[in-house]
């Protein structure tokens, strides 16, 4: 039976909290070079799809952030510009780690993790 007062249901609160947390992390990623933006906003769009169609629509139709979300949802695609940015950021982090004289084991773990992430990113189709 629909709620006559149109109150949000408690079962939606965890999804709303996850969605807003992901939006906050995504927006922080705009100014923090190590924190990715798009994966958090894709997560937010998913969480909002479970809790608030209005918020999901706002995010997907956003002038700046909506395009990469739509590319991912429609085609599993990542735009070449964002592929280049992600791979460059990973290479810079690896270079800083090497120049910081971190242990060989840590460098090896980074190479394996970032290499896998880069391979995944580069294997995705190009977006619009």
Short mmCIF file of C-alpha atoms in Angstrom, two decimals:
data_model
loop_
_atom_site.label_atom_id
_atom_site.label_comp_id
_atom_site.label_asym_id
_atom_site.label_seq_id
_atom_site.Cartn_x
_atom_site.Cartn_y
_atom_site.Cartn_z
CA UNK A 1 0.00 0.00 0.00
CA UNK A 2 1.47 3.40 -0.93
CA UNK A 3 2.38 5.76 1.86
CA UNK A 4 -0.24 8.57 1.80
CA UNK A 5 2.27 11.07 3.26
CA UNK A 6 4.86 10.14 0.63
CA UNK A 7 7.54 9.64 3.31
CA UNK A 8 10.79 7.97 2.31
CA UNK A 9 10.93 4.38 3.39
CA UNK A 10 13.61 3.31 5.82
CA UNK A 11 14.76 0.62 3.43
CA UNK A 12 15.87 3.37 1.02
CA UNK A 13 18.05 5.18 3.55
CA UNK A 14 21.15 2.97 3.14
CA UNK A 15 20.99 3.47 -0.64
CA UNK A 16 20.55 7.22 -0.23
CA UNK A 17 23.47 7.34 2.19
CA UNK A 18 25.65 5.34 -0.20
CA UNK A 19 24.60 7.55 -3.10
CA UNK A 20 25.38 10.81 -1.33
CA UNK A 21 28.66 9.44 0.04
CA UNK A 22 29.68 8.41 -3.47
CA UNK A 23 28.69 11.86 -4.83
CA UNK A 24 30.80 13.53 -2.14
CA UNK A 25 33.81 11.32 -2.95
CA UNK A 26 33.28 11.87 -6.67
CA UNK A 27 33.15 15.64 -6.28
CA UNK A 28 36.24 15.50 -4.05
CA UNK A 29 37.94 13.61 -6.87
CA UNK A 30 37.52 16.66 -9.08
CA UNK A 31 40.11 18.53 -7.00
CA UNK A 32 42.16 15.63 -5.60
CA UNK A 33 44.21 14.08 -8.41
CA UNK A 34 44.58 10.63 -6.83
CA UNK A 35 40.87 10.14 -6.10
CA UNK A 36 38.87 9.04 -9.17
CA UNK A 37 35.63 10.86 -9.95
CA UNK A 38 33.73 8.75 -12.46
CA UNK A 39 33.64 5.38 -10.61
CA UNK A 40 32.16 7.08 -7.56
CA UNK A 41 29.54 8.86 -9.66
CA UNK A 42 28.63 5.59 -11.41
CA UNK A 43 28.21 4.04 -7.96
CA UNK A 44 26.06 7.01 -6.90
CA UNK A 45 23.84 6.61 -9.98
CA UNK A 46 23.39 2.93 -9.12
CA UNK A 47 22.58 3.68 -5.47
CA UNK A 48 20.13 6.40 -6.45
CA UNK A 49 18.44 3.99 -8.88
CA UNK A 50 17.55 1.93 -5.79
CA UNK A 51 16.35 4.88 -3.72
CA UNK A 52 15.58 8.08 -5.63
CA UNK A 53 14.82 8.20 -9.35
CA UNK A 54 14.85 12.00 -9.17
CA UNK A 55 18.44 12.11 -7.82
CA UNK A 56 19.54 9.50 -10.35
CA UNK A 57 18.07 11.56 -13.17
CA UNK A 58 19.80 14.69 -11.86
CA UNK A 59 23.14 12.90 -11.83
CA UNK A 60 22.78 11.20 -15.22
CA UNK A 61 21.63 14.44 -16.87
CA UNK A 62 24.33 16.58 -15.23
CA UNK A 63 26.14 18.69 -17.85
CA UNK A 64 29.64 17.66 -16.76
CA UNK A 65 29.31 14.30 -15.03
CA UNK A 66 26.37 12.78 -16.87
CA UNK A 67 28.18 11.88 -20.11
CA UNK A 68 30.68 9.41 -18.64
CA UNK A 69 27.91 7.80 -16.56
CA UNK A 70 25.70 7.35 -19.64
CA UNK A 71 28.65 6.00 -21.66
CA UNK A 72 29.33 3.39 -18.98
CA UNK A 73 25.70 2.39 -18.49
CA UNK A 74 24.85 2.25 -22.21
CA UNK A 75 28.00 0.68 -23.67
CA UNK A 76 30.46 -0.11 -20.86
CA UNK A 77 32.58 2.58 -22.53
CA UNK A 78 35.22 4.98 -21.25
CA UNK A 79 36.09 8.06 -23.29
CA UNK A 80 39.69 8.14 -24.59
CA UNK A 81 40.41 11.36 -22.69
CA UNK A 82 39.52 9.68 -19.40
CA UNK A 83 41.48 6.55 -20.31
CA UNK A 84 44.55 8.71 -20.86
CA UNK A 85 43.99 10.63 -17.62
CA UNK A 86 43.60 7.43 -15.58
CA UNK A 87 46.67 5.74 -17.05
CA UNK A 88 48.75 8.90 -16.65
CA UNK A 89 47.71 9.23 -13.00
CA UNK A 90 48.65 5.59 -12.36
CA UNK A 91 52.02 6.06 -14.05
CA UNK A 92 52.71 9.20 -11.98
CA UNK A 93 51.82 7.42 -8.73
CA UNK A 94 54.15 4.56 -9.67
CA UNK A 95 56.94 7.02 -10.52
CA UNK A 96 56.52 8.82 -7.18
CA UNK A 97 56.65 5.46 -5.40
CA UNK A 98 59.85 4.50 -7.19
CA UNK A 99 61.45 7.90 -6.55
CA UNK A 100 60.44 7.61 -2.88
CA UNK A 101 62.53 4.43 -2.63
CA UNK A 102 59.66 2.24 -1.48
CA UNK A 103 60.44 -1.42 -1.05
CA UNK A 104 60.56 -3.62 -4.11
CA UNK A 105 57.60 -5.66 -2.88
CA UNK A 106 55.38 -2.57 -2.63
CA UNK A 107 56.47 -1.45 -6.10
CA UNK A 108 55.72 -4.92 -7.47
CA UNK A 109 52.25 -4.93 -5.88
CA UNK A 110 51.57 -1.48 -7.34
CA UNK A 111 52.72 -2.59 -10.79
CA UNK A 112 50.44 -5.62 -10.66
CA UNK A 113 47.40 -3.71 -9.33
CA UNK A 114 47.76 -0.67 -11.55
CA UNK A 115 48.71 -2.80 -14.55
CA UNK A 116 45.50 -4.78 -14.12
CA UNK A 117 43.47 -1.60 -13.70
CA UNK A 118 45.10 -0.04 -16.78
CA UNK A 119 44.48 -3.18 -18.84
CA UNK A 120 40.81 -3.13 -17.84
CA UNK A 121 40.45 0.58 -18.63
CA UNK A 122 42.18 0.27 -21.99
CA UNK A 123 40.10 -2.80 -22.94
CA UNK A 124 36.81 -0.89 -22.62
CA UNK A 125 35.23 0.54 -25.76
CA UNK A 126 35.64 4.25 -26.40
CA UNK A 127 32.74 6.49 -25.43
CA UNK A 128 31.28 9.29 -27.50
#
